[in-house]
Amino acid sequence: MLSNIEMVPPVVIFVVDLSSDMDTPCDGSTSGDSCLSDVKQAIQSVTRHFDNAQYGVVGTASVAGSDAYYPIAPVGSSYPEIAAALTSVTSHGTTRNLAEVLEDLGESYLKQSTTADEVDNDGDGMTGDWSETPIGYSCTEVHLVVLTKDRPTDDDQVSFSYAMASSASTAEVACTAGGSGSPDAQCFYDNVVAHLYNSDLSSLVHTVGLNVAAGSIGENLFVNASSNTAGDGTYDNVDTGDEILGSILNVVAEISAGTYTRSSPVLSADGSHLIYTFFELTGINPLAQGHVRDYRLDIDPASPTYGEVLYEGPSAYGGAVWDAGDLLVSRPVEASEDNPEDRDGVGKRDIYTWEDGAASLGGLAADRASGRLGFDYEFARTVGASASVGTSPCAANSSYDLDGDCIVDGDDLQSMIDFARGLPTAQFRFIDLTLAEAYPAAGSRGSWKLGDSPYSIPVVVTSRNDMYAVDPTYRAFLTDLEGRQVPGIVLIAANDGMLHAFRLEDDTSTPTDDEAGEELWAWIPGYLLLRDKDEEWAGSLIDLMWYGRTFLFDGSPVVEDVWIDEDADGRKSPDGPVTLALDITDPTSPEFLWEQTNTVDTTAMGMTTGRPTVFNVYDATIPSRARDQWVAMWGGGRAVGYTGDSGNDYWRSTEANLYMWNVGDDWRGTESAGYSREGDNVGTEFPDLATTPGAVNYGGGADRLEYAYISSALAVVDVDGDGDGDVAYFPVTTAYRPTDEGGLGPTDAESPGSSWIYKAIINTRDPDDLTWCKFYDPMTGTDGTNGVAARPEVFYSATTSWLRDGGLGVYWGTGTPYDRSSGRAGYFFALKDAEPLVSLQEKG
């Protein structure tokens, strides 16, 4: 079900009007940000939040008389490259040669034949080059998004084949420099759009007018250009700079429309349930539509269909027994509602969160005692009453003024809560859907509630677990769960900002209702509610109202029976630095344990794309109190291509850190965390030996080296069979291409970077101070000559198995979802570690 658009990302080139008309506000006023400033900000927002396309940016000609485009950022540029390139872009003159620019793109840029590589050949600081083709495959879709203040000017050097392209419309627009009229000398825009649409490349032009006057030559020309593409190329006209982002997002949503799946299907412990996820981008609603389906499998060995999917469910679910996304649509939502606090999968939803500041308020004392705060009217009323009301001029806080009353207060918090809970009439902040005729409720979120989960792998939680099969207290715990008929659940994180718990099977005690597949509860990390974060790049729940679909909470949950406590660790991925832990001893009654991030150095964190690994560690930090302790352990996350308002380059400051946290820690202080919030850094074992430590020290100190990250989950191994984790295997990736691979080193960001495989040995006297060592360098191999002459990024975790000779087999493959169109070769490696508990330094 993977769309060709996902396999081959579309090319989107923004064409920006750089005439001096762009120096004034889009709405025609004399105060406020310039139209060009608003356009640049909108382009940055789109390229930052939507990774499903390859973006480029050009402008109109820099000098009068030129018929060329003005190069800004070539296709394939990363968000930080585009943001940096836009910083220096200014207007120049009165030229608005839109048709000439489109022809120049079609003839000189889109027809380049040199294959793109990862070398900055022209030295402009961007990996892509204008002399390389932006089109990697014959099926690549090309979209040109023109943002312009008015009709073209100085736009008469258009070749005959483009100027005379047949128009699909009878309303051909012709104009001279002075106004409407023939012969056509300045209004070739609609003809050029028709030529590009009907050419072999079939490039589609979309036009965003920036307060273009109604009934003007410009409006007629742009409307006709859309008609020349049979409406496939859109025309939208915005009145103010705030509306530019929404207009572009409408185009991006249409481009991205399709059905996608990336997550792996999973089986329940007894093999009778297969849980499968996918999501849809409709091209109409800016939010994605997530689906979680349960297919039943035949587990009767005597059956002729043993092991096969039974397809017992309705055809609307593709034969699945239930689809959680479809079922969630029918759950009623009212404005300013409270949780029903029954978590039974019937009627209104139960949605929870935990934020320390809110939990300290007296009005939420009852919620605090239960270990969860309802994300509802009571929360909005209590938190809103204690919050400072924004008194700045209306425009200063306009993004957060969600109800349009020019005051930022508790009512705006309520608007966000209503939107998150799924109120169909809740409004997007900037996105106007009036052009989407198929969408009847223009501007509102609609009734679909479940977001997409492109990376999150669902987890099936049941009481039938044999982790401590012979321990009598654990068996008593399982017997109690079964006696209370605690239901099985399916946990999955989604980009609606929630960890969802869906009931696996029907509750037989309620014959009039079918609860299978219904949401029992959902949980929003408190971090998503914060307006101001030290991690400037991280997403927030309000982003859904600003941008539509974005990445908020898409990590894979990890569930472990921790003696008699069951713990669910969820990750924010790939747009956040937080790990969340909940106690789900009773799967219908979640309780908050902790949220953890690096609060010592917030610039060190990356996008936490790797799930945490939960295991037992023997902690002899205090020898007289040595004991086994359950911990969660994870890498700091993938480097973020973002430069914050503070001037910090996050791709430089990201650290290859390992974080360990005591699973038993909780908000009540029941058990001290005991481990460093700063994490354990790779330090002197930094992978790239061709560079000096000073070159990869962006500000963390000599013992906190940066420019590297850990994106995958850890493979933790119990070497001596005592039930405790002893050593972990994982990739460490530089945020740049090293010079011995032909790169420019730490001065030039690269995504994907270069990966080495490491192991870290756990020291029982100080468990979160590990012994790091480089396990394998694919560039040089095991003897300096048998490598593969490259270090392709390793995004996914390694796996291990014991060999007959007592050695440990370590297996991993290369590849990353952040570089889906790369032509680089991929590899699968298998290595033996004869002495897992011995570092390479000790071996000499």
PDB file of C-alpha atoms in Angstrom, residues 345-564:
ATOM      1  CA  GLY A 345     -14.397   2.700  25.162  1.00  0.00           C
ATOM      2  CA  VAL A 346     -17.981   3.951  25.004  1.00  0.00           C
ATOM      3  CA  GLY A 347     -19.173   7.548  24.655  1.00  0.00           C
ATOM      4  CA  LYS A 348     -16.865  10.483  25.282  1.00  0.00           C
ATOM      5  CA  ARG A 349     -13.120  10.011  25.325  1.00  0.00           C
ATOM      6  CA  ASP A 350     -10.775   9.900  28.324  1.00  0.00           C
ATOM      7  CA  ILE A 351      -7.630  11.854  27.481  1.00  0.00           C
ATOM      8  CA  TYR A 352      -4.875  12.519  30.019  1.00  0.00           C
ATOM      9  CA  THR A 353      -1.612  14.357  30.449  1.00  0.00           C
ATOM     10  CA  TRP A 354       0.886  15.325  33.136  1.00  0.00           C
ATOM     11  CA  GLU A 355       2.718  18.607  33.418  1.00  0.00           C
ATOM     12  CA  ASP A 356       4.405  19.391  36.710  1.00  0.00           C
ATOM     13  CA  GLY A 357       3.285  23.015  36.852  1.00  0.00           C
ATOM     14  CA  ALA A 358      -0.338  22.103  36.231  1.00  0.00           C
ATOM     15  CA  ALA A 359      -0.157  19.169  38.650  1.00  0.00           C
ATOM     16  CA  SER A 360       0.870  21.535  41.453  1.00  0.00           C
ATOM     17  CA  LEU A 361      -2.352  23.574  41.183  1.00  0.00           C
ATOM     18  CA  GLY A 362      -4.886  23.064  43.947  1.00  0.00           C
ATOM     19  CA  GLY A 363      -7.781  22.819  41.510  1.00  0.00           C
ATOM     20  CA  LEU A 364      -6.291  19.629  40.065  1.00  0.00           C
ATOM     21  CA  ALA A 365      -5.484  17.976  43.406  1.00  0.00           C
ATOM     22  CA  ALA A 366      -7.962  15.137  42.867  1.00  0.00           C
ATOM     23  CA  ASP A 367      -6.521  14.400  39.437  1.00  0.00           C
ATOM     24  CA  ARG A 368      -2.982  14.563  40.798  1.00  0.00           C
ATOM     25  CA  ALA A 369      -3.776  11.936  43.406  1.00  0.00           C
ATOM     26  CA  SER A 370      -4.714   9.496  40.638  1.00  0.00           C
ATOM     27  CA  GLY A 371      -1.422  10.056  38.820  1.00  0.00           C
ATOM     28  CA  ARG A 372      -3.024  11.595  35.738  1.00  0.00           C
ATOM     29  CA  LEU A 373      -4.535  14.946  34.763  1.00  0.00           C
ATOM     30  CA  GLY A 374      -7.615  14.992  32.587  1.00  0.00           C
ATOM     31  CA  PHE A 375      -6.979  16.962  29.390  1.00  0.00           C
ATOM     32  CA  ASP A 376     -10.394  18.557  29.445  1.00  0.00           C
ATOM     33  CA  TYR A 377     -12.472  21.551  30.573  1.00  0.00           C
ATOM     34  CA  GLU A 378     -11.372  21.272  34.201  1.00  0.00           C
ATOM     35  CA  PHE A 379      -7.740  21.394  33.077  1.00  0.00           C
ATOM     36  CA  ALA A 380      -8.361  24.460  30.880  1.00  0.00           C
ATOM     37  CA  ARG A 381     -10.317  26.249  33.601  1.00  0.00           C
ATOM     38  CA  THR A 382      -7.733  25.586  36.322  1.00  0.00           C
ATOM     39  CA  VAL A 383      -4.596  26.213  34.291  1.00  0.00           C
ATOM     40  CA  GLY A 384      -6.164  29.150  32.464  1.00  0.00           C
ATOM     41  CA  ALA A 385      -7.072  30.833  35.740  1.00  0.00           C
ATOM     42  CA  SER A 386      -3.469  30.648  36.933  1.00  0.00           C
ATOM     43  CA  ALA A 387      -1.838  31.698  33.662  1.00  0.00           C
ATOM     44  CA  SER A 388      -0.755  35.195  32.744  1.00  0.00           C
ATOM     45  CA  VAL A 389      -3.082  36.810  30.228  1.00  0.00           C
ATOM     46  CA  GLY A 390      -1.299  38.156  27.165  1.00  0.00           C
ATOM     47  CA  THR A 391      -1.572  41.941  27.067  1.00  0.00           C
ATOM     48  CA  SER A 392       0.610  42.611  24.019  1.00  0.00           C
ATOM     49  CA  PRO A 393      -0.941  44.162  20.908  1.00  0.00           C
ATOM     50  CA  CYS A 394      -3.151  41.706  19.065  1.00  0.00           C
ATOM     51  CA  ALA A 395      -0.711  41.112  16.218  1.00  0.00           C
ATOM     52  CA  ALA A 396       2.128  40.285  18.614  1.00  0.00           C
ATOM     53  CA  ASN A 397       0.394  37.149  19.906  1.00  0.00           C
ATOM     54  CA  SER A 398      -1.761  36.390  16.886  1.00  0.00           C
ATOM     55  CA  SER A 399      -0.438  32.845  16.476  1.00  0.00           C
ATOM     56  CA  TYR A 400      -1.624  31.927  19.981  1.00  0.00           C
ATOM     57  CA  ASP A 401      -4.893  33.849  19.799  1.00  0.00           C
ATOM     58  CA  LEU A 402      -6.891  30.781  18.809  1.00  0.00           C
ATOM     59  CA  ASP A 403     -10.367  32.194  19.416  1.00  0.00           C
ATOM     60  CA  GLY A 404      -9.777  35.519  17.651  1.00  0.00           C
ATOM     61  CA  ASP A 405     -10.498  37.879  20.563  1.00  0.00           C
ATOM     62  CA  CYS A 406      -7.030  39.528  20.569  1.00  0.00           C
ATOM     63  CA  ILE A 407      -6.322  38.158  24.048  1.00  0.00           C
ATOM     64  CA  VAL A 408      -4.218  35.086  24.783  1.00  0.00           C
ATOM     65  CA  ASP A 409      -5.781  33.433  27.827  1.00  0.00           C
ATOM     66  CA  GLY A 410      -7.439  30.283  29.131  1.00  0.00           C
ATOM     67  CA  ASP A 411     -10.051  30.409  26.380  1.00  0.00           C
ATOM     68  CA  ASP A 412      -7.293  29.800  23.842  1.00  0.00           C
ATOM     69  CA  LEU A 413      -6.093  26.825  25.879  1.00  0.00           C
ATOM     70  CA  GLN A 414      -9.652  25.513  25.746  1.00  0.00           C
ATOM     71  CA  SER A 415      -9.661  25.959  21.961  1.00  0.00           C
ATOM     72  CA  MET A 416      -6.516  23.856  21.696  1.00  0.00           C
ATOM     73  CA  ILE A 417      -7.968  21.186  23.991  1.00  0.00           C
ATOM     74  CA  ASP A 418     -11.163  21.046  21.925  1.00  0.00           C
ATOM     75  CA  PHE A 419      -9.100  20.677  18.749  1.00  0.00           C
ATOM     76  CA  ALA A 420      -6.938  17.918  20.241  1.00  0.00           C
ATOM     77  CA  ARG A 421      -9.933  15.993  21.585  1.00  0.00           C
ATOM     78  CA  GLY A 422     -11.385  15.967  18.062  1.00  0.00           C
ATOM     79  CA  LEU A 423     -14.166  18.571  18.088  1.00  0.00           C
ATOM     80  CA  PRO A 424     -15.249  18.496  14.407  1.00  0.00           C
ATOM     81  CA  THR A 425     -15.964  22.235  14.255  1.00  0.00           C
ATOM     82  CA  ALA A 426     -12.656  23.281  15.860  1.00  0.00           C
ATOM     83  CA  GLN A 427     -10.785  25.656  13.571  1.00  0.00           C
ATOM     84  CA  PHE A 428      -7.262  25.636  12.184  1.00  0.00           C
ATOM     85  CA  ARG A 429      -5.417  28.828  13.019  1.00  0.00           C
ATOM     86  CA  PHE A 430      -4.169  29.787   9.554  1.00  0.00           C
ATOM     87  CA  ILE A 431      -5.352  27.138   7.108  1.00  0.00           C
ATOM     88  CA  ASP A 432      -8.356  28.134   5.010  1.00  0.00           C
ATOM     89  CA  LEU A 433      -9.955  25.232   3.161  1.00  0.00           C
ATOM     90  CA  THR A 434     -12.548  27.193   1.202  1.00  0.00           C
ATOM     91  CA  LEU A 435     -10.907  26.158  -2.072  1.00  0.00           C
ATOM     92  CA  ALA A 436     -11.421  22.499  -1.273  1.00  0.00           C
ATOM     93  CA  GLU A 437     -14.945  22.105  -2.624  1.00  0.00           C
ATOM     94  CA  ALA A 438     -15.075  18.472  -1.580  1.00  0.00           C
ATOM     95  CA  TYR A 439     -14.521  19.501   2.026  1.00  0.00           C
ATOM     96  CA  PRO A 440     -17.824  20.922   3.269  1.00  0.00           C
ATOM     97  CA  ALA A 441     -16.620  22.363   6.576  1.00  0.00           C
ATOM     98  CA  ALA A 442     -13.937  24.702   5.282  1.00  0.00           C
ATOM     99  CA  GLY A 443     -11.390  25.633   7.933  1.00  0.00           C
ATOM    100  CA  SER A 444     -12.477  23.106  10.588  1.00  0.00           C
ATOM    101  CA  ARG A 445     -10.629  19.945  11.592  1.00  0.00           C
ATOM    102  CA  GLY A 446     -13.390  17.474  10.718  1.00  0.00           C
ATOM    103  CA  SER A 447     -14.464  14.321  12.521  1.00  0.00           C
ATOM    104  CA  TRP A 448     -11.401  12.107  11.966  1.00  0.00           C
ATOM    105  CA  LYS A 449      -9.454  11.897  15.225  1.00  0.00           C
ATOM    106  CA  LEU A 450      -6.638   9.340  14.952  1.00  0.00           C
ATOM    107  CA  GLY A 451      -3.382  10.755  13.605  1.00  0.00           C
ATOM    108  CA  ASP A 452      -0.771   8.989  11.516  1.00  0.00           C
ATOM    109  CA  SER A 453       1.932   6.690  12.907  1.00  0.00           C
ATOM    110  CA  PRO A 454       4.531   6.324  10.154  1.00  0.00           C
ATOM    111  CA  TYR A 455       7.278   5.128  12.510  1.00  0.00           C
ATOM    112  CA  SER A 456       5.498   3.898  15.635  1.00  0.00           C
ATOM    113  CA  ILE A 457       5.217   0.115  15.906  1.00  0.00           C
ATOM    114  CA  PRO A 458       2.133  -0.937  17.906  1.00  0.00           C
ATOM    115  CA  VAL A 459       2.450  -3.084  21.015  1.00  0.00           C
ATOM    116  CA  VAL A 460      -0.098  -5.679  22.142  1.00  0.00           C
ATOM    117  CA  VAL A 461      -0.348  -5.849  25.950  1.00  0.00           C
ATOM    118  CA  THR A 462      -2.021  -8.875  27.547  1.00  0.00           C
ATOM    119  CA  SER A 463      -1.858 -10.520  30.962  1.00  0.00           C
ATOM    120  CA  ARG A 464      -0.510 -13.732  29.422  1.00  0.00           C
ATOM    121  CA  ASN A 465       3.216 -13.188  29.944  1.00  0.00           C
ATOM    122  CA  ASP A 466       5.750 -15.687  31.263  1.00  0.00           C
ATOM    123  CA  MET A 467       8.731 -13.428  31.917  1.00  0.00           C
ATOM    124  CA  TYR A 468       9.131 -14.751  35.469  1.00  0.00           C
ATOM    125  CA  ALA A 469       7.438 -18.074  34.874  1.00  0.00           C
ATOM    126  CA  VAL A 470       8.380 -19.775  38.160  1.00  0.00           C
ATOM    127  CA  ASP A 471       8.258 -16.822  40.544  1.00  0.00           C
ATOM    128  CA  PRO A 472       5.217 -17.281  42.829  1.00  0.00           C
ATOM    129  CA  THR A 473       4.602 -13.557  43.373  1.00  0.00           C
ATOM    130  CA  TYR A 474       4.616 -12.931  39.641  1.00  0.00           C
ATOM    131  CA  ARG A 475       2.276 -15.868  39.003  1.00  0.00           C
ATOM    132  CA  ALA A 476      -0.042 -14.441  41.663  1.00  0.00           C
ATOM    133  CA  PHE A 477       0.086 -11.103  39.871  1.00  0.00           C
ATOM    134  CA  LEU A 478      -0.950 -12.727  36.573  1.00  0.00           C
ATOM    135  CA  THR A 479      -3.690 -14.693  38.299  1.00  0.00           C
ATOM    136  CA  ASP A 480      -5.032 -11.473  39.790  1.00  0.00           C
ATOM    137  CA  LEU A 481      -5.071  -9.798  36.372  1.00  0.00           C
ATOM    138  CA  GLU A 482      -6.969 -12.696  34.866  1.00  0.00           C
ATOM    139  CA  GLY A 483      -9.343 -12.849  37.830  1.00  0.00           C
ATOM    140  CA  ARG A 484     -10.193  -9.176  37.389  1.00  0.00           C
ATOM    141  CA  GLN A 485     -10.547  -9.770  33.644  1.00  0.00           C
ATOM    142  CA  VAL A 486      -8.112  -6.985  32.854  1.00  0.00           C
ATOM    143  CA  PRO A 487      -8.462  -6.492  29.094  1.00  0.00           C
ATOM    144  CA  GLY A 488      -5.722  -6.746  26.522  1.00  0.00           C
ATOM    145  CA  ILE A 489      -4.883  -3.456  24.833  1.00  0.00           C
ATOM    146  CA  VAL A 490      -3.043  -2.209  21.759  1.00  0.00           C
ATOM    147  CA  LEU A 491      -0.734   0.752  22.408  1.00  0.00           C
ATOM    148  CA  ILE A 492       0.411   3.041  19.615  1.00  0.00           C
ATOM    149  CA  ALA A 493       1.758   6.594  19.510  1.00  0.00           C
ATOM    150  CA  ALA A 494       0.457   8.916  16.808  1.00  0.00           C
ATOM    151  CA  ASN A 495       1.158  12.350  15.406  1.00  0.00           C
ATOM    152  CA  ASP A 496      -2.055  13.681  16.917  1.00  0.00           C
ATOM    153  CA  GLY A 497       0.217  13.997  19.960  1.00  0.00           C
ATOM    154  CA  MET A 498      -1.207  11.032  21.862  1.00  0.00           C
ATOM    155  CA  LEU A 499      -0.339   7.548  23.026  1.00  0.00           C
ATOM    156  CA  HIS A 500      -3.551   5.601  22.337  1.00  0.00           C
ATOM    157  CA  ALA A 501      -4.764   2.497  24.175  1.00  0.00           C
ATOM    158  CA  PHE A 502      -7.282   0.484  22.130  1.00  0.00           C
ATOM    159  CA  ARG A 503      -9.132  -2.480  23.545  1.00  0.00           C
ATOM    160  CA  LEU A 504      -8.005  -5.699  21.864  1.00  0.00           C
ATOM    161  CA  GLU A 505     -11.177  -7.751  22.319  1.00  0.00           C
ATOM    162  CA  ASP A 506     -14.827  -7.194  23.181  1.00  0.00           C
ATOM    163  CA  ASP A 507     -16.004  -6.986  26.777  1.00  0.00           C
ATOM    164  CA  THR A 508     -18.294 -10.001  27.052  1.00  0.00           C
ATOM    165  CA  SER A 509     -19.912  -8.606  30.198  1.00  0.00           C
ATOM    166  CA  THR A 510     -21.603  -5.846  28.152  1.00  0.00           C
ATOM    167  CA  PRO A 511     -23.619  -7.722  25.507  1.00  0.00           C
ATOM    168  CA  THR A 512     -25.169  -4.553  24.073  1.00  0.00           C
ATOM    169  CA  ASP A 513     -21.820  -2.925  23.241  1.00  0.00           C
ATOM    170  CA  ASP A 514     -18.831  -4.072  21.214  1.00  0.00           C
ATOM    171  CA  GLU A 515     -15.723  -2.461  22.677  1.00  0.00           C
ATOM    172  CA  ALA A 516     -13.148  -4.268  20.491  1.00  0.00           C
ATOM    173  CA  GLY A 517     -10.944  -1.659  18.851  1.00  0.00           C
ATOM    174  CA  GLU A 518     -12.379   1.205  20.882  1.00  0.00           C
ATOM    175  CA  GLU A 519     -10.060   3.707  22.551  1.00  0.00           C
ATOM    176  CA  LEU A 520      -9.989   3.190  26.320  1.00  0.00           C
ATOM    177  CA  TRP A 521      -7.728   6.171  26.957  1.00  0.00           C
ATOM    178  CA  ALA A 522      -5.119   8.412  25.360  1.00  0.00           C
ATOM    179  CA  TRP A 523      -2.141  10.243  26.862  1.00  0.00           C
ATOM    180  CA  ILE A 524      -0.487  13.500  25.759  1.00  0.00           C
ATOM    181  CA  PRO A 525       3.099  14.133  26.957  1.00  0.00           C
ATOM    182  CA  GLY A 526       3.224  17.296  29.043  1.00  0.00           C
ATOM    183  CA  TYR A 527       6.193  18.473  26.997  1.00  0.00           C
ATOM    184  CA  LEU A 528       3.876  19.010  24.011  1.00  0.00           C
ATOM    185  CA  LEU A 529       1.875  21.576  25.987  1.00  0.00           C
ATOM    186  CA  LEU A 530       4.790  23.900  26.676  1.00  0.00           C
ATOM    187  CA  ARG A 531       4.757  27.137  24.729  1.00  0.00           C
ATOM    188  CA  ASP A 532       8.430  27.945  25.255  1.00  0.00           C
ATOM    189  CA  LYS A 533      11.019  25.172  25.079  1.00  0.00           C
ATOM    190  CA  ASP A 534      14.775  25.248  25.416  1.00  0.00           C
ATOM    191  CA  GLU A 535      14.848  22.870  22.438  1.00  0.00           C
ATOM    192  CA  GLU A 536      13.766  25.504  19.922  1.00  0.00           C
ATOM    193  CA  TRP A 537      13.169  22.976  17.145  1.00  0.00           C
ATOM    194  CA  ALA A 538      10.808  20.682  19.045  1.00  0.00           C
ATOM    195  CA  GLY A 539       7.135  20.416  18.120  1.00  0.00           C
ATOM    196  CA  SER A 540       4.095  21.306  20.220  1.00  0.00           C
ATOM    197  CA  LEU A 541       0.468  20.265  20.255  1.00  0.00           C
ATOM    198  CA  ILE A 542      -0.537  23.675  18.904  1.00  0.00           C
ATOM    199  CA  ASP A 543       1.410  22.884  15.711  1.00  0.00           C
ATOM    200  CA  LEU A 544      -1.553  20.762  14.574  1.00  0.00           C
ATOM    201  CA  MET A 545      -3.690  23.907  14.524  1.00  0.00           C
ATOM    202  CA  TRP A 546      -0.983  25.876  12.725  1.00  0.00           C
ATOM    203  CA  TYR A 547       0.277  23.398  10.136  1.00  0.00           C
ATOM    204  CA  GLY A 548      -2.069  20.423  10.057  1.00  0.00           C
ATOM    205  CA  ARG A 549      -0.151  17.158   9.960  1.00  0.00           C
ATOM    206  CA  THR A 550       3.250  17.384  11.619  1.00  0.00           C
ATOM    207  CA  PHE A 551       5.518  15.110  13.664  1.00  0.00           C
ATOM    208  CA  LEU A 552       4.753  15.135  17.390  1.00  0.00           C
ATOM    209  CA  PHE A 553       4.650  11.732  19.065  1.00  0.00           C
ATOM    210  CA  ASP A 554       5.534   8.841  16.795  1.00  0.00           C
ATOM    211  CA  GLY A 555       7.971   6.654  18.709  1.00  0.00           C
ATOM    212  CA  SER A 556       7.331   2.970  19.308  1.00  0.00           C
ATOM    213  CA  PRO A 557       6.029   2.089  22.790  1.00  0.00           C
ATOM    214  CA  VAL A 558       8.021  -0.440  24.798  1.00  0.00           C
ATOM    215  CA  VAL A 559       6.149  -2.499  27.399  1.00  0.00           C
ATOM    216  CA  GLU A 560       7.892  -4.555  30.059  1.00  0.00           C
ATOM    217  CA  ASP A 561       6.748  -6.376  33.178  1.00  0.00           C
ATOM    218  CA  VAL A 562       9.064  -4.822  35.743  1.00  0.00           C
ATOM    219  CA  TRP A 563       8.715  -7.338  38.576  1.00  0.00           C
ATOM    220  CA  ILE A 564       5.075  -6.623  39.362  1.00  0.00           C
TER     221      ILE A 564
END
